[in-house]
Each structure stands twice: as C-alpha cells, then as structure tokens.
Coordinates of N, CA and C in Angstrom, one line a residue:
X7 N 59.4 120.0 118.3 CA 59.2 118.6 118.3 C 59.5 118.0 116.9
X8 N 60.0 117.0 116.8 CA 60.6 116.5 115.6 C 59.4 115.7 114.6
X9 N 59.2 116.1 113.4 CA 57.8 115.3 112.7 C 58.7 113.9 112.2
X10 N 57.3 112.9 113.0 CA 57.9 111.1 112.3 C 58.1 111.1 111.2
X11 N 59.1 110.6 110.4 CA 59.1 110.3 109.4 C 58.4 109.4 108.8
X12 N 58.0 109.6 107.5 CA 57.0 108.4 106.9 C 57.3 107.2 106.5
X13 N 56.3 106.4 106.6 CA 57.4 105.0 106.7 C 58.1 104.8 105.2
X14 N 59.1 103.7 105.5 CA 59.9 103.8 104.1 C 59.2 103.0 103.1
X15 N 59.8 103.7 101.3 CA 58.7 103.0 100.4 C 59.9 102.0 100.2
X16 N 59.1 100.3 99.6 CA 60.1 99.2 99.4 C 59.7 99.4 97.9
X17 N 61.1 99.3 97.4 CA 60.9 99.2 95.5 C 61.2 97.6 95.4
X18 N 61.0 97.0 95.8 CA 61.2 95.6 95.8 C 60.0 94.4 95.6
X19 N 59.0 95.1 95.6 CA 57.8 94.7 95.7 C 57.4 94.0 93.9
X20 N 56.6 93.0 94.5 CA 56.1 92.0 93.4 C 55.8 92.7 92.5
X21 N 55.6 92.8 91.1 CA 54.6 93.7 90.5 C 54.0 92.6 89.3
X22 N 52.9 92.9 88.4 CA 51.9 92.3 87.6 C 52.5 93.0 86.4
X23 N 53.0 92.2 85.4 CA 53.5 92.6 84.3 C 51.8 93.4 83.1
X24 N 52.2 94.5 82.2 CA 51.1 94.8 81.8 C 50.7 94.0 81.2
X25 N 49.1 94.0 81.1 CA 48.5 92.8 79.8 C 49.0 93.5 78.3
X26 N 49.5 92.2 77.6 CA 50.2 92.3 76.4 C 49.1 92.7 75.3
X27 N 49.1 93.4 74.6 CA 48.0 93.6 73.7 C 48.6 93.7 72.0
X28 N 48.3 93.5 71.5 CA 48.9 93.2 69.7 C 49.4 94.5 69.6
X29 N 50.1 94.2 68.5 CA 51.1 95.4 67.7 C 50.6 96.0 66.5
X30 N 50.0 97.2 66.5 CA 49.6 97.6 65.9 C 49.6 97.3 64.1
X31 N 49.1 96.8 63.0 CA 48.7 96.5 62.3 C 48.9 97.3 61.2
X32 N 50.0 96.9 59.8 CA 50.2 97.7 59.0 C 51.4 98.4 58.9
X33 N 52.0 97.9 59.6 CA 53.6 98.7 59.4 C 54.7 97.8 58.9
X34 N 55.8 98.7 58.7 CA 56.5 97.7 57.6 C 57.3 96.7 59.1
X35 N 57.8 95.4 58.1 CA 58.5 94.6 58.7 C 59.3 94.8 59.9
X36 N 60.2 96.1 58.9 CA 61.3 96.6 60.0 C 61.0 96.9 61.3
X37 N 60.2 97.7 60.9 CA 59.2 98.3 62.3 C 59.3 97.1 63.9
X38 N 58.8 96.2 63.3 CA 58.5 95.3 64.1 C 59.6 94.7 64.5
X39 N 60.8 94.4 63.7 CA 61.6 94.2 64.2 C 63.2 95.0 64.8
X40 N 62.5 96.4 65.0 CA 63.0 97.3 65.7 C 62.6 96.9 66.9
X41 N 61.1 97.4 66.8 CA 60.3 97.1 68.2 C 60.5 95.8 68.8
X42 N 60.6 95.0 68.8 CA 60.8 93.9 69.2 C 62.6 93.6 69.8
X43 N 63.7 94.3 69.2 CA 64.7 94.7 69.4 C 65.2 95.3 70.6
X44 N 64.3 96.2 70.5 CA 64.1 97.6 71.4 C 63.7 96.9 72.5
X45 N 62.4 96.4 72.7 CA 62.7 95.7 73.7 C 63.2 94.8 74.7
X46 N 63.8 93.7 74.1 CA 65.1 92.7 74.2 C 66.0 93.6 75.1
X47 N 66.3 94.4 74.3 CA 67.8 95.4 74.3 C 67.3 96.2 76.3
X48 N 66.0 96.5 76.1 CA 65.5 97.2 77.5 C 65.6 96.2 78.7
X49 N 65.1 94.9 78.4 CA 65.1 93.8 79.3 C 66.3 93.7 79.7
X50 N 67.0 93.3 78.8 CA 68.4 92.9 79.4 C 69.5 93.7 80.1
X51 N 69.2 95.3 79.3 CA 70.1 95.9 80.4 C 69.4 96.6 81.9
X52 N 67.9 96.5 81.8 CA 67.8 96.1 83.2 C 68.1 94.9 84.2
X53 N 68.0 93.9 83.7 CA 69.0 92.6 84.1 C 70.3 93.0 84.7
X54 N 71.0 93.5 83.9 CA 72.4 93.9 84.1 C 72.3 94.2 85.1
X55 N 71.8 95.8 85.0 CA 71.8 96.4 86.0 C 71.5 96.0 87.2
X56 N 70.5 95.1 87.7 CA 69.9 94.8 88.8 C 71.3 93.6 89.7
X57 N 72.3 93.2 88.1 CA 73.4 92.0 89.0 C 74.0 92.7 88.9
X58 N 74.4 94.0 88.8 CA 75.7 95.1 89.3 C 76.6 95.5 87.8
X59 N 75.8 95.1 86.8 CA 76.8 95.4 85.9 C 76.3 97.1 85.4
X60 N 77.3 98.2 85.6 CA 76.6 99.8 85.7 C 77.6 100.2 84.8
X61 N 78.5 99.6 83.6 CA 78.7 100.2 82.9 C 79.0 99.7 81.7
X62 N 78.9 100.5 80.7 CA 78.4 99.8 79.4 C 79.7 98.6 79.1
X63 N 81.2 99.2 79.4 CA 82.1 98.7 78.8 C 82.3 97.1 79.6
X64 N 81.8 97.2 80.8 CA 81.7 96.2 81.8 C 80.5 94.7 80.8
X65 N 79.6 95.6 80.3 CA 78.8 94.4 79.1 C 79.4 94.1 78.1
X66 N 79.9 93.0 78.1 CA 80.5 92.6 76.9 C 79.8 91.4 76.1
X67 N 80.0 91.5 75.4 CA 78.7 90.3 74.4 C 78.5 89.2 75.5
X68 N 80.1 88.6 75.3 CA 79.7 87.0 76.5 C 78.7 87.6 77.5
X69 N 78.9 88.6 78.1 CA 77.7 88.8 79.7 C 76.3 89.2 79.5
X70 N 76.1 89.6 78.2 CA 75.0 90.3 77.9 C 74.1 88.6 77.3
X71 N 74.8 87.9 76.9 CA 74.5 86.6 76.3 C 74.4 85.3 77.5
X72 N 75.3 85.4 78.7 CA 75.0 85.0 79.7 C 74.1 85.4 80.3
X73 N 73.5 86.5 80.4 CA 71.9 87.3 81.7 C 71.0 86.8 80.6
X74 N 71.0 87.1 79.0 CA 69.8 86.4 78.2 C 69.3 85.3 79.0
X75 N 70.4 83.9 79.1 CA 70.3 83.0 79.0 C 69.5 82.8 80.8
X76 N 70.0 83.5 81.5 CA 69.7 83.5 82.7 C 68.5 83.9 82.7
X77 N 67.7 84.9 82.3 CA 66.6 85.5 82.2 C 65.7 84.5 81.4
X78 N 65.8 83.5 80.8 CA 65.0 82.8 80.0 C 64.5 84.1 78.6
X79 N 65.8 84.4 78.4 CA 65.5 85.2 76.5 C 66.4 84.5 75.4
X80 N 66.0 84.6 74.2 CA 66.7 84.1 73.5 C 67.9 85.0 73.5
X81 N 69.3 84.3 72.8 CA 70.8 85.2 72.6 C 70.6 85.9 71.7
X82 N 70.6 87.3 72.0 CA 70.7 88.4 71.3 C 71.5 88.3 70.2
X83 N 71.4 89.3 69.6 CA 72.5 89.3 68.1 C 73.6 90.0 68.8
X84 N 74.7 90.5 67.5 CA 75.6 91.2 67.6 C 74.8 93.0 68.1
X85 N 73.8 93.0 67.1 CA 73.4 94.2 66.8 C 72.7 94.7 68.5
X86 N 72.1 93.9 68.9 CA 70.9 93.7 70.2 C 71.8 93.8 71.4
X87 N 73.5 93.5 71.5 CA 74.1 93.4 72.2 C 75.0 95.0 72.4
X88 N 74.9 95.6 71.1 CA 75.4 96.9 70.5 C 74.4 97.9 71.5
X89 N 72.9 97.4 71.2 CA 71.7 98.4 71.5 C 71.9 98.7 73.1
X90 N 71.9 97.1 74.0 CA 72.2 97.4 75.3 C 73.3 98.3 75.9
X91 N 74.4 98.4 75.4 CA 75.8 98.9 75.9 C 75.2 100.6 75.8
X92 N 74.0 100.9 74.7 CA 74.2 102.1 74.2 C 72.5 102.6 75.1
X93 N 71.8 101.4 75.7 CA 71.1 101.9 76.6 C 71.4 102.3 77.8
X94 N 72.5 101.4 77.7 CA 73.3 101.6 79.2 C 74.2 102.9 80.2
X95 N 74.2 103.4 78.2 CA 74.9 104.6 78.4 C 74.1 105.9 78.6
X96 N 73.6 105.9 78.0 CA 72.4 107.2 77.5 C 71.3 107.2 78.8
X97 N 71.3 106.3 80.0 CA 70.5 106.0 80.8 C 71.1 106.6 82.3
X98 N 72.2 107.0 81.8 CA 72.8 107.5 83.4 C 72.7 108.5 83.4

C-alpha cells in the first residue's frame, strides 16, 4: 500500500525580518564599510535572483542599479555592483 505523501512545504511564506542589533564597537572604519557593502551586495543579488536574473554576466551595472532602485536601496557603487556579479557566481 502506497505511504501519503507529506503535505508540501511552501517557501513563499511571509517571514519577520531579524531584530537589528548594533555593530559591534571598535573596529576600524573599513570594517564597517565592508560590512555594510557585504550586505547591499547579498540583498541585491537575491533580488536578482528572485526576477530571474541567474547569471552573473546577465547583471550588468544598469540592472543591478535598476532592482536597487526597485527594492527601495540606495545605487550601489561601481565596487557593490562588482561584489554582486561575484556573489552570483560563487553561489551556484
């Protein structure tokens, strides 16, 4: 006799972003604005990804600077737009 299968999981579901908590205290400038880079750069090529863009060469500054803008983020740099293409890659 055949076992039911379980019902299906939905990944689509709402979620609660984490509570933001300060950045640790004491580190050099750069630091922070790595981190803060690093971030940006994660946001947006999940953006990408979610409107079908799956490969790095497919992000080109204009589109990575269009989803910013769509996403309500400020426009990335040259550098921030470098970081995504290179998340995009290393992530498959």
């Amino acid at each position: 006799m055949p076992v039911p299968a379980a019902a299906p999981m939905l990944m689509d579901l709402p979620y609660a972003p984490l509570a933001k908590r300060p950045l640790p205290a004491g580190r050099p400038r750069d630091w922070y604005i790595t981190h803060n880079r690093r971030l940006k750069a994660m946001r947006l090529a999940i953006a990408l990804l979610d409107s079908g863009v799956y490969l790095p060469n497919q992000a080109h500054n204009r589109r990575i600077r269009s989803t910013a803008e769509l996403i309500g983020v400020h426009p990335p740099s040259d550098t921030t737009c470098h970081m995504v293409r290179t998340l995009m890659r290393y992530c498959r």
